Tab-separated table of C-alpha atoms in Angstrom:
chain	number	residue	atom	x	y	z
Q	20	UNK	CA	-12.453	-47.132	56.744
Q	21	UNK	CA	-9.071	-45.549	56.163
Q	22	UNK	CA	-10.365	-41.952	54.612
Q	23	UNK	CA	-6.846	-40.895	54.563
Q	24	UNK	CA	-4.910	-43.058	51.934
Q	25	UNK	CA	-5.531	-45.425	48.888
Q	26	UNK	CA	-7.569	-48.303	50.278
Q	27	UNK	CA	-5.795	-51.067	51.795
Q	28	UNK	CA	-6.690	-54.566	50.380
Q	29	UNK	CA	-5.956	-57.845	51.413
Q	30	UNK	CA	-6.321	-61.057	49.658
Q	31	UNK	CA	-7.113	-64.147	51.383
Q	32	UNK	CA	-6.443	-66.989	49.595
Q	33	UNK	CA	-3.054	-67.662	47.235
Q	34	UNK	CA	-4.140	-69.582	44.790
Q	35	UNK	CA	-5.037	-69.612	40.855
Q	36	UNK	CA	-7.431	-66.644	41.500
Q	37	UNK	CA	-6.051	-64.647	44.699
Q	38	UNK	CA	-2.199	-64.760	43.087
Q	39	UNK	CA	-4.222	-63.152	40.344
Q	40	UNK	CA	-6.038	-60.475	42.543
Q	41	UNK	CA	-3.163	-59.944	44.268
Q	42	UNK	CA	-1.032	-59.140	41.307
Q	43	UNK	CA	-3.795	-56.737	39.874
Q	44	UNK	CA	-4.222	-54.808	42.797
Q	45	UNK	CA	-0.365	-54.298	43.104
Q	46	UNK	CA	-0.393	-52.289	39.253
Q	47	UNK	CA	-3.358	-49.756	40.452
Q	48	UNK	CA	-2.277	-46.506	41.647
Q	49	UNK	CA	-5.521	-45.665	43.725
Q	50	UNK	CA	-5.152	-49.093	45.993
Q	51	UNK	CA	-2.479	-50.839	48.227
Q	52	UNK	CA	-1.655	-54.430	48.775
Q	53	UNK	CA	-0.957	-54.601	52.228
Q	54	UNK	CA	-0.305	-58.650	52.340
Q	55	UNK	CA	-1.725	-62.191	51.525
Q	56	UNK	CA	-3.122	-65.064	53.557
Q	57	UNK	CA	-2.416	-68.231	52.849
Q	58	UNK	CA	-2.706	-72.224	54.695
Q	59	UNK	CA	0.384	-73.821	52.280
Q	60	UNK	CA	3.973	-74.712	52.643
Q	61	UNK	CA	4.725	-75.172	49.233
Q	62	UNK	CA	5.975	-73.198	46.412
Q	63	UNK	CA	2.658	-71.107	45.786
Q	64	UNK	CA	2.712	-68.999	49.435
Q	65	UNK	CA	6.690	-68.826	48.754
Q	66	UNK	CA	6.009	-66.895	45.509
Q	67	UNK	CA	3.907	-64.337	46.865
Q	68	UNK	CA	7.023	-63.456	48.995
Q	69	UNK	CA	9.353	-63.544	46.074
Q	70	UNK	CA	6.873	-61.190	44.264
Q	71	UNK	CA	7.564	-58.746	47.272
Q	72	UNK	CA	3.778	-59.305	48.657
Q	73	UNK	CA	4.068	-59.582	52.890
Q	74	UNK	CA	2.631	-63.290	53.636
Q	75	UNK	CA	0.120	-63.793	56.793
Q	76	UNK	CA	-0.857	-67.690	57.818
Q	77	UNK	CA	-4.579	-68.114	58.503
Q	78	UNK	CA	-4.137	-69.324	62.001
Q	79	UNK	CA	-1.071	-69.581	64.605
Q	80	UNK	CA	-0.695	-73.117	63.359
Q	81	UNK	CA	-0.349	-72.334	59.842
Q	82	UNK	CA	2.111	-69.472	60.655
Q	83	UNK	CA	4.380	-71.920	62.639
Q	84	UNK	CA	4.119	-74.744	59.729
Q	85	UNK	CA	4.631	-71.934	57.493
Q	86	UNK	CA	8.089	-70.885	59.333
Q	87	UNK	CA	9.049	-74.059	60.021
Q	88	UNK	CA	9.075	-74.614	55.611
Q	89	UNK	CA	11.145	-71.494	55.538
Q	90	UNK	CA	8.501	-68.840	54.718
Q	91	UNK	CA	8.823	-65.515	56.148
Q	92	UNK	CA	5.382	-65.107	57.683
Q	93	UNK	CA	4.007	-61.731	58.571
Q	94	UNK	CA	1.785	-63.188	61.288
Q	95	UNK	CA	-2.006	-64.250	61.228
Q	96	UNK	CA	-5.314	-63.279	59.216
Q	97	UNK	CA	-6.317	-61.070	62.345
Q	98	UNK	CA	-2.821	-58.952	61.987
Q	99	UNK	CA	-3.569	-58.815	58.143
Q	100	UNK	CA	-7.039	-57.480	58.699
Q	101	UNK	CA	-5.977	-54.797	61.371
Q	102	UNK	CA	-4.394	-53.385	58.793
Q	103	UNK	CA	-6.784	-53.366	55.912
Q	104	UNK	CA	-9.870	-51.740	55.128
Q	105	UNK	CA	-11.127	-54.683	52.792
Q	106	UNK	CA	-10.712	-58.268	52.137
Q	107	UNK	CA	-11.145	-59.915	48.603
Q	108	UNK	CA	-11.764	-63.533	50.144
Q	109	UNK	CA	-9.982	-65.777	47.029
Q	110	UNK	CA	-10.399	-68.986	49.533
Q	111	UNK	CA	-11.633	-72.121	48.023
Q	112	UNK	CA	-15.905	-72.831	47.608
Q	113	UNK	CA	-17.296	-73.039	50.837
Q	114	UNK	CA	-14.283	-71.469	52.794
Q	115	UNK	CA	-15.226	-67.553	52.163
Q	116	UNK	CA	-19.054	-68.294	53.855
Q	117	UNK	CA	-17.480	-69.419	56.976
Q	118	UNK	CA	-14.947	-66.476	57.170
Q	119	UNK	CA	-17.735	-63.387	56.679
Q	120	UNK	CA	-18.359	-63.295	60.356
Q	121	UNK	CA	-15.200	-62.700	61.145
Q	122	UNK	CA	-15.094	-59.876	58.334
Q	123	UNK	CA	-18.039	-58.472	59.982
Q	124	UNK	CA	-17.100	-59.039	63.385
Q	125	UNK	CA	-14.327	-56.465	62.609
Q	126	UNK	CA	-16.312	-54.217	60.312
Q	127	UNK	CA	-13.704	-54.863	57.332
Q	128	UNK	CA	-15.613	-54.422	53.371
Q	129	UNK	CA	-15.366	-57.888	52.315
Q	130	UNK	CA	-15.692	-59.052	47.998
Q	131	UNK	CA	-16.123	-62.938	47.984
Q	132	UNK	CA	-15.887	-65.399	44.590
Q	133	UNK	CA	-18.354	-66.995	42.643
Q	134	UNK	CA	-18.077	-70.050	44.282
Q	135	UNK	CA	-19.979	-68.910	46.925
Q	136	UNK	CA	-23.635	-68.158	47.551
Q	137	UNK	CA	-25.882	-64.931	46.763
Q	138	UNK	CA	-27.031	-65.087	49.876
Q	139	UNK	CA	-23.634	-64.923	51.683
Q	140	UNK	CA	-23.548	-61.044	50.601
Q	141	UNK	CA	-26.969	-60.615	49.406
Q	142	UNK	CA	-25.090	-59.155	45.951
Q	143	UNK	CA	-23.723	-60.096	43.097
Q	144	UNK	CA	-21.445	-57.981	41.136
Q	145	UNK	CA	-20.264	-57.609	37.432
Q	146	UNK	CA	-18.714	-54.234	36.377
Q	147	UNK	CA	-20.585	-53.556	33.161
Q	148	UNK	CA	-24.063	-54.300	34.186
Q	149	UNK	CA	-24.758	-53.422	38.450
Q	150	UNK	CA	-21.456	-51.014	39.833
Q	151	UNK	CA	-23.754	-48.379	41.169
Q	152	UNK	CA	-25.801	-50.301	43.120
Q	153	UNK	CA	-22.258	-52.048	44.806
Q	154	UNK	CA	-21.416	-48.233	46.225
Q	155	UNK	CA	-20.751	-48.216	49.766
Q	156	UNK	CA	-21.717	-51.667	50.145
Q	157	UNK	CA	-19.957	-53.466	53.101
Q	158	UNK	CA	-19.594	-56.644	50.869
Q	159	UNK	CA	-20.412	-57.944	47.436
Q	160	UNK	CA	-20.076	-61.086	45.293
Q	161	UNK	CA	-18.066	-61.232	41.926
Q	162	UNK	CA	-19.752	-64.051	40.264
Q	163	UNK	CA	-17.795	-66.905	38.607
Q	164	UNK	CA	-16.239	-66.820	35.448
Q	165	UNK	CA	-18.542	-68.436	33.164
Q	166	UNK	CA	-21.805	-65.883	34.954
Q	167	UNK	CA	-19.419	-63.014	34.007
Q	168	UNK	CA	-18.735	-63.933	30.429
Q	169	UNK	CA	-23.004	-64.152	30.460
Q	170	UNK	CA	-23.846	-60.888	31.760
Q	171	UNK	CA	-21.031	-58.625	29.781
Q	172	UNK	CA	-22.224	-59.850	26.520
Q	173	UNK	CA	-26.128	-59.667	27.379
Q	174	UNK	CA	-25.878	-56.283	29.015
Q	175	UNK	CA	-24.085	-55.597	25.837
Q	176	UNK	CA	-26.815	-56.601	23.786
Q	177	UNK	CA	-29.281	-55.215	26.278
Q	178	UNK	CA	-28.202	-51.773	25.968
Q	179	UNK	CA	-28.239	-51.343	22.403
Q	180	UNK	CA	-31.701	-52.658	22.723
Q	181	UNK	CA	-31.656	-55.537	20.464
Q	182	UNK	CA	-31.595	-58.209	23.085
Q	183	UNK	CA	-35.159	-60.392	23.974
Q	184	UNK	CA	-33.969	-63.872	25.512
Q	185	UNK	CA	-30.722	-66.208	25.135
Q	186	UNK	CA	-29.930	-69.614	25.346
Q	187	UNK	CA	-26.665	-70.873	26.160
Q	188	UNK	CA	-24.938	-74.207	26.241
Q	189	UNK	CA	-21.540	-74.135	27.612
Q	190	UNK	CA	-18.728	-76.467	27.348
Q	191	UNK	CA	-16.424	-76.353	31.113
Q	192	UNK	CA	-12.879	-77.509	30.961
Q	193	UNK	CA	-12.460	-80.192	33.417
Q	194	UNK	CA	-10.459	-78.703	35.978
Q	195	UNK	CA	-7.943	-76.150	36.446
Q	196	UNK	CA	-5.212	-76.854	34.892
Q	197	UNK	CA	-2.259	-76.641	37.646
Q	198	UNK	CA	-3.894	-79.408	39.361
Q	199	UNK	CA	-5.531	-81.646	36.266
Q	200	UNK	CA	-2.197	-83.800	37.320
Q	201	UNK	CA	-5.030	-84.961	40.356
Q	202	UNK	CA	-7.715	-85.244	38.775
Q	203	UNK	CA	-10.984	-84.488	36.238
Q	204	UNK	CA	-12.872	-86.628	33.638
Q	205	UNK	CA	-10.840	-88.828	30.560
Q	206	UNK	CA	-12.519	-90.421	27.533
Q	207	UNK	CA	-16.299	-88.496	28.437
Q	208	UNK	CA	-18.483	-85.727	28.407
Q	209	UNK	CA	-20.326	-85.040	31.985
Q	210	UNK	CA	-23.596	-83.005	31.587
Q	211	UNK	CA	-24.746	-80.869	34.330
Q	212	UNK	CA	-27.708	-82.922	35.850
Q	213	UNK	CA	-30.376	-80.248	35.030
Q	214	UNK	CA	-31.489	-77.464	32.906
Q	215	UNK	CA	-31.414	-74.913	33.632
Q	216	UNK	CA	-27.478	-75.022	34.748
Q	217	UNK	CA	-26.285	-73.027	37.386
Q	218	UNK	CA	-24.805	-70.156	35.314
Q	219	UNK	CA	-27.983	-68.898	33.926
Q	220	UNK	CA	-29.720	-68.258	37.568
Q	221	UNK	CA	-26.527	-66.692	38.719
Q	222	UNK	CA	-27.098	-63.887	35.806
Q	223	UNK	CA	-30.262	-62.902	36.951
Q	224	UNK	CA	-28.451	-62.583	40.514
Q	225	UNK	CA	-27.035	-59.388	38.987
Q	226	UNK	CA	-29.568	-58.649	36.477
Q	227	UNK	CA	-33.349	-59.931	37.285
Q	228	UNK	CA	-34.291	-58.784	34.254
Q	229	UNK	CA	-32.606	-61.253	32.322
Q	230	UNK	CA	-34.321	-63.897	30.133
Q	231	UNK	CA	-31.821	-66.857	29.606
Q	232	UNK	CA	-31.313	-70.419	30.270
Q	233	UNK	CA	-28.067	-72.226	30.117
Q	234	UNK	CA	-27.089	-76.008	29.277
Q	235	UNK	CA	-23.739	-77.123	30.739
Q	236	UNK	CA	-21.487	-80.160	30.031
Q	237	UNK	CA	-17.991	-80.613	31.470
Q	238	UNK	CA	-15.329	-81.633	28.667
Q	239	UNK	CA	-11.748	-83.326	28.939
Q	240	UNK	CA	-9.980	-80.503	28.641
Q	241	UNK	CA	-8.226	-77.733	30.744
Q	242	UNK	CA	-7.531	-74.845	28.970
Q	243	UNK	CA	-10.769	-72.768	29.394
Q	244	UNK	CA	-14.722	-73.006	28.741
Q	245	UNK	CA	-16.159	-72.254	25.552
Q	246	UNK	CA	-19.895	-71.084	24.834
Q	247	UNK	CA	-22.507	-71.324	22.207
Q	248	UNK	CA	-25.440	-68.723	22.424
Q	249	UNK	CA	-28.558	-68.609	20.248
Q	250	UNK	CA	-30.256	-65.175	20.977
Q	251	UNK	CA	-33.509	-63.619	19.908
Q	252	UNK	CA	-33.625	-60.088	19.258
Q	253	UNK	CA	-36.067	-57.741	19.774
Q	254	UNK	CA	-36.118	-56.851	15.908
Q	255	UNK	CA	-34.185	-57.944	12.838
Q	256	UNK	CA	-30.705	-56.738	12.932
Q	257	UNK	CA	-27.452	-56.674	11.210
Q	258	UNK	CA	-24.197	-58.219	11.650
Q	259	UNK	CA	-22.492	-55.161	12.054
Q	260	UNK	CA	-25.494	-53.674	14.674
Q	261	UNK	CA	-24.160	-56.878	16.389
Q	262	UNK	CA	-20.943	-56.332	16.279
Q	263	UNK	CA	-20.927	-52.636	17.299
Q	264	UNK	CA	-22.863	-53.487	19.858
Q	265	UNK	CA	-20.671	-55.757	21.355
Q	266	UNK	CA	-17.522	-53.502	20.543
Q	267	UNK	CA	-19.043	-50.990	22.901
Q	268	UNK	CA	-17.908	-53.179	25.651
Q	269	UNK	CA	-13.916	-53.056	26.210
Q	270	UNK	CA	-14.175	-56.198	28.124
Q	271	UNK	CA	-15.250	-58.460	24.877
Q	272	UNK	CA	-12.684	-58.633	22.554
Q	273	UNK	CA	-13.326	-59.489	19.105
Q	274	UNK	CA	-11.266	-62.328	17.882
Q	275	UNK	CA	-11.173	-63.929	14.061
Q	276	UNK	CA	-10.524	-67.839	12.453
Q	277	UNK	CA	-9.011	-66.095	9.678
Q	278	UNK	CA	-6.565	-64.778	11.848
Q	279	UNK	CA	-5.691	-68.035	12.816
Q	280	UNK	CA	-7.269	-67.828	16.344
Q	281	UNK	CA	-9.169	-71.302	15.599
Q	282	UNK	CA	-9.057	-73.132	18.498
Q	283	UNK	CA	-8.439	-72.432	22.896
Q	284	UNK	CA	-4.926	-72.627	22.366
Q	285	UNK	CA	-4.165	-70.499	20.034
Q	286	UNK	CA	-6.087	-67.508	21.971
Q	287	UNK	CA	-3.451	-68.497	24.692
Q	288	UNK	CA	-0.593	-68.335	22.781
Q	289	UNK	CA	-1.463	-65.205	21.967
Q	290	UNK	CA	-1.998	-63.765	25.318
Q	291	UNK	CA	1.709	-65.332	25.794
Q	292	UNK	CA	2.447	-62.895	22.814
Q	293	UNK	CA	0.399	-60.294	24.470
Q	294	UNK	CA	2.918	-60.367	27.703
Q	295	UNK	CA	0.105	-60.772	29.976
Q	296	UNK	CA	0.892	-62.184	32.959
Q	297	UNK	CA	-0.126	-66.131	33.894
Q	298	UNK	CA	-1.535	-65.708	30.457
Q	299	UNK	CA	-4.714	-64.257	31.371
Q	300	UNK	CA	-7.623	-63.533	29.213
Q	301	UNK	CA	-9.453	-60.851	30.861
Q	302	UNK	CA	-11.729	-60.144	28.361
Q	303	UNK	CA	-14.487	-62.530	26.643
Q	304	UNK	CA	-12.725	-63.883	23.335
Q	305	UNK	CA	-15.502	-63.597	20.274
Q	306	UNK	CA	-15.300	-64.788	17.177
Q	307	UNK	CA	-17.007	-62.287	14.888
Q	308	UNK	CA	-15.942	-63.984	11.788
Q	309	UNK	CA	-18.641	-67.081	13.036
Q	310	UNK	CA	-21.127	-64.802	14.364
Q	311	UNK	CA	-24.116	-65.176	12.114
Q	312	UNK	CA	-27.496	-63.416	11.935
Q	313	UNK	CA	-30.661	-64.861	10.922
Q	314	UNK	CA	-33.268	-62.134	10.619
Q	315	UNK	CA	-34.420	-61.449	14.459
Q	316	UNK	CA	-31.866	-64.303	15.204
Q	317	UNK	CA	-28.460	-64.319	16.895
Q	318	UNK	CA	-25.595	-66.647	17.144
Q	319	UNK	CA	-22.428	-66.566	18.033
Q	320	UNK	CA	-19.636	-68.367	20.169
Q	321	UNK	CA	-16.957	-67.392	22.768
Q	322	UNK	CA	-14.103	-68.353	24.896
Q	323	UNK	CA	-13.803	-67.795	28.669
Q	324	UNK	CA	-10.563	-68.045	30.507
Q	325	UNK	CA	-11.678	-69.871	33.931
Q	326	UNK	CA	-8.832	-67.893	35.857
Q	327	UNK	CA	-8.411	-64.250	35.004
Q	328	UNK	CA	-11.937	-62.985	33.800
Q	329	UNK	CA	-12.974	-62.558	37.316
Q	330	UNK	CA	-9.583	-60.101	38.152
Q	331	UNK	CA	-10.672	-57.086	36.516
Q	332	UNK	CA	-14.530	-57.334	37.960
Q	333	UNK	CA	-12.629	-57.634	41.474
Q	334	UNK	CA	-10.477	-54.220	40.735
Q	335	UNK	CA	-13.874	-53.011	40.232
Q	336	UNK	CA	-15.769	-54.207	42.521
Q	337	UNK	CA	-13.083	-52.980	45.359
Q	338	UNK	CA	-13.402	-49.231	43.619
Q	339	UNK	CA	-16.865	-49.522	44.605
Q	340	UNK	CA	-17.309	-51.066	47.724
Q	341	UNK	CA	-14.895	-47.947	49.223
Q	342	UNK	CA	-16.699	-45.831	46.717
Q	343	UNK	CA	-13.134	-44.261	45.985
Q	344	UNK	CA	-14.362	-43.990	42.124
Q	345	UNK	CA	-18.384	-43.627	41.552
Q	346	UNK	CA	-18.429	-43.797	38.124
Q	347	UNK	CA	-18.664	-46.966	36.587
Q	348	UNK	CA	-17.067	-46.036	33.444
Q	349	UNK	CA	-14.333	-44.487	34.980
Q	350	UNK	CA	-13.334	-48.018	37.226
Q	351	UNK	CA	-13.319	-49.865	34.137
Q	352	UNK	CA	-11.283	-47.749	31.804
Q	353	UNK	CA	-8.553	-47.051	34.646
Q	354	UNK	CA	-8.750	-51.230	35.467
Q	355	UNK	CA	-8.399	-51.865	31.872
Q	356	UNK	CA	-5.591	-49.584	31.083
Q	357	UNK	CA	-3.729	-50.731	34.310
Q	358	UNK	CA	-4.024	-54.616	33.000
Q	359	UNK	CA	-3.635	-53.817	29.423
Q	360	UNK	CA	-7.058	-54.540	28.711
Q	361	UNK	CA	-7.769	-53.206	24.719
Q	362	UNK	CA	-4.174	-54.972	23.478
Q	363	UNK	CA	-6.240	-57.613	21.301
Q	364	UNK	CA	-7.808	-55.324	20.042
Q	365	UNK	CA	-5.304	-52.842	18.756
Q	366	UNK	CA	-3.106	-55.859	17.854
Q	367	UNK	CA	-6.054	-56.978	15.311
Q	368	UNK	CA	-6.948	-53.625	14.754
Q	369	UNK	CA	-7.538	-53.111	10.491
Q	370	UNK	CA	-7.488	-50.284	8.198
């Protein structure tokens, strides 16, 4: 480990999430980018040297395809990670699990996606709800998009001690949408094959103590994934308990219908509006104008963007693996104000 300098980071991976990654880590001041990996020829590897990021092909092959296409290639994945002291692996599912033993092989910190297995690091990893037990960790997991959405808003509940168990059924977007042109579902609704779904599991990876189940059924539509939640609280409540609660959390932002902020697209025309890049929705979209409250009951609805909710959990998650910030809270405010995290918020903001 470089004990000298900001941590040096490399991302592996150029695509929707590791152009992502790669552009967060650029705006912190504690970190460095010190170059991306990628296998392409096409446009996306050529934009990461446009952006000013120093490109690395995986293999010798890929760095002579690359040149050959007119990139300016920096040289291979070994080069990059001689000169980094952690990887965020943003390769696609299955890839990161074959490239750990060559993280460990040269004792580089290594953060892989939520496509990937528990088991690969043996830890799973949202901000809000495990970052002291990721400290000095050689690797963890950040855990997809939908898992993350899950745990911030139970922890939430969780820690103003109103939450007893929650039910979920979520509604994925087909694909993502730079590539729906090749493929995902028309004219149908896909249900995951059992129940519990996947994402509800993966929560307990970062918080056993956890009682929910999820439902899951895969829409035509590309936008982002949108989730219902009946919860059952440890005592009657009311709304605003709720809503405080859930305010407590920078990383949920409270959104209204009567604002007009009815429907997917119009919470991604406003993060257009918002001048976030890609249009990323970092933060779990709410609608506290639907939440209701029956008694000891609890239901609401939210909106997850599939591509950027992950990128501040990563900012984190590197923070802790090099333990260059211990504090939880501290991470998360400085990742928030360096992504502009808290802008829906003031921008709905009411006397």
């Amino acid at each position: 480990m470089n004990t000298t300098s900001k941590p040096r980071v490399a991302v592996n991976g150029y695509g929707v999430i590791g152009k992502r990654v790669a552009g967060a880590v650029d705006r912190q001041d504690d970190m460095e980018l010190v170059g991306v990996c990628d296998i392409g020829t096409d446009w996306r590897p050529r934009m990461a040297t446009h952006k000013g990021f120093r490109l690395f092909g995986a293999g010798t092959e890929h760095v002579q395809a690359m040149r050959d296409a007119g990139l300016n290639v920096a040289g291979t994945l070994g080069d990059l990670l001689g000169a980094a002291d952690l990887v965020v692996d943003c390769t696609p599912k299955g890839v990161a699990s074959k490239n750990v033993d060559l993280y460990r092989k040269r004792g580089i910190k290594f953060i892989v996606q939520g496509g990937e297995k528990h088991d690969v690091t043996g830890h799973s990893f949202v901000a809000e709800s495990n970052y002291d037990s990721t400290l000095d960790r050689d690797s963890t997991r950040v855990v997809s998009c939908n898992t993350t959405s899950i745990v911030r808003t139970l922890t939430a509940l969780k820690r103003a001690g109103l939450l007893r168990r929650a039910r979920g059924t979520l509604l994925r977007r087909a694909t993502d949408p730079w590539e729906s042109h090749k493929g995902g579902i028309m004219n149908t609704l896909v249900p995951e094959r059992e129940i519990p779904s996947h994402q509800g599991p993966d929560a307990k990876s970062v918080d056993p103590g956890l009682d929910v189940i999820t439902m899951a059924v895969k829409v035509p539509e590309t936008l982002a994934h949108l989730h219902y939640w009946s919860v059952q609280m440890t005592r009657k409540a009311e709304k605003e308990e709720v809503l405080d609660a859930f305010r407590a959390v920078s990383r949920i932002a409270l959104i209204r219908m009567d604002e007009g902020l009815t429907a997917l697209n119009t919470v991604k025309e406003l993060m257009i509006d918002l001048g976030r890049p890609y249009e990323n929705l970092y933060e779990v979209a709410l609608w506290s104008d639907m939440l209701r409250v029956e008694g000891d009951e609890l239901f609401y609805a939210y909106m997850v963007d599939n591509q950027s909710i992950v990128i501040p959990e990563t900012i984190d998650a590197i923070r802790a693996l090099t333990a260059t910030i211990r504090d939880a809270r501290q991470s998360i405010a400085k990742t928030d104000k360096a992504l502009g995290i808290g802008l829906i918020a003031d921008a709905f903001a009411r006397p």
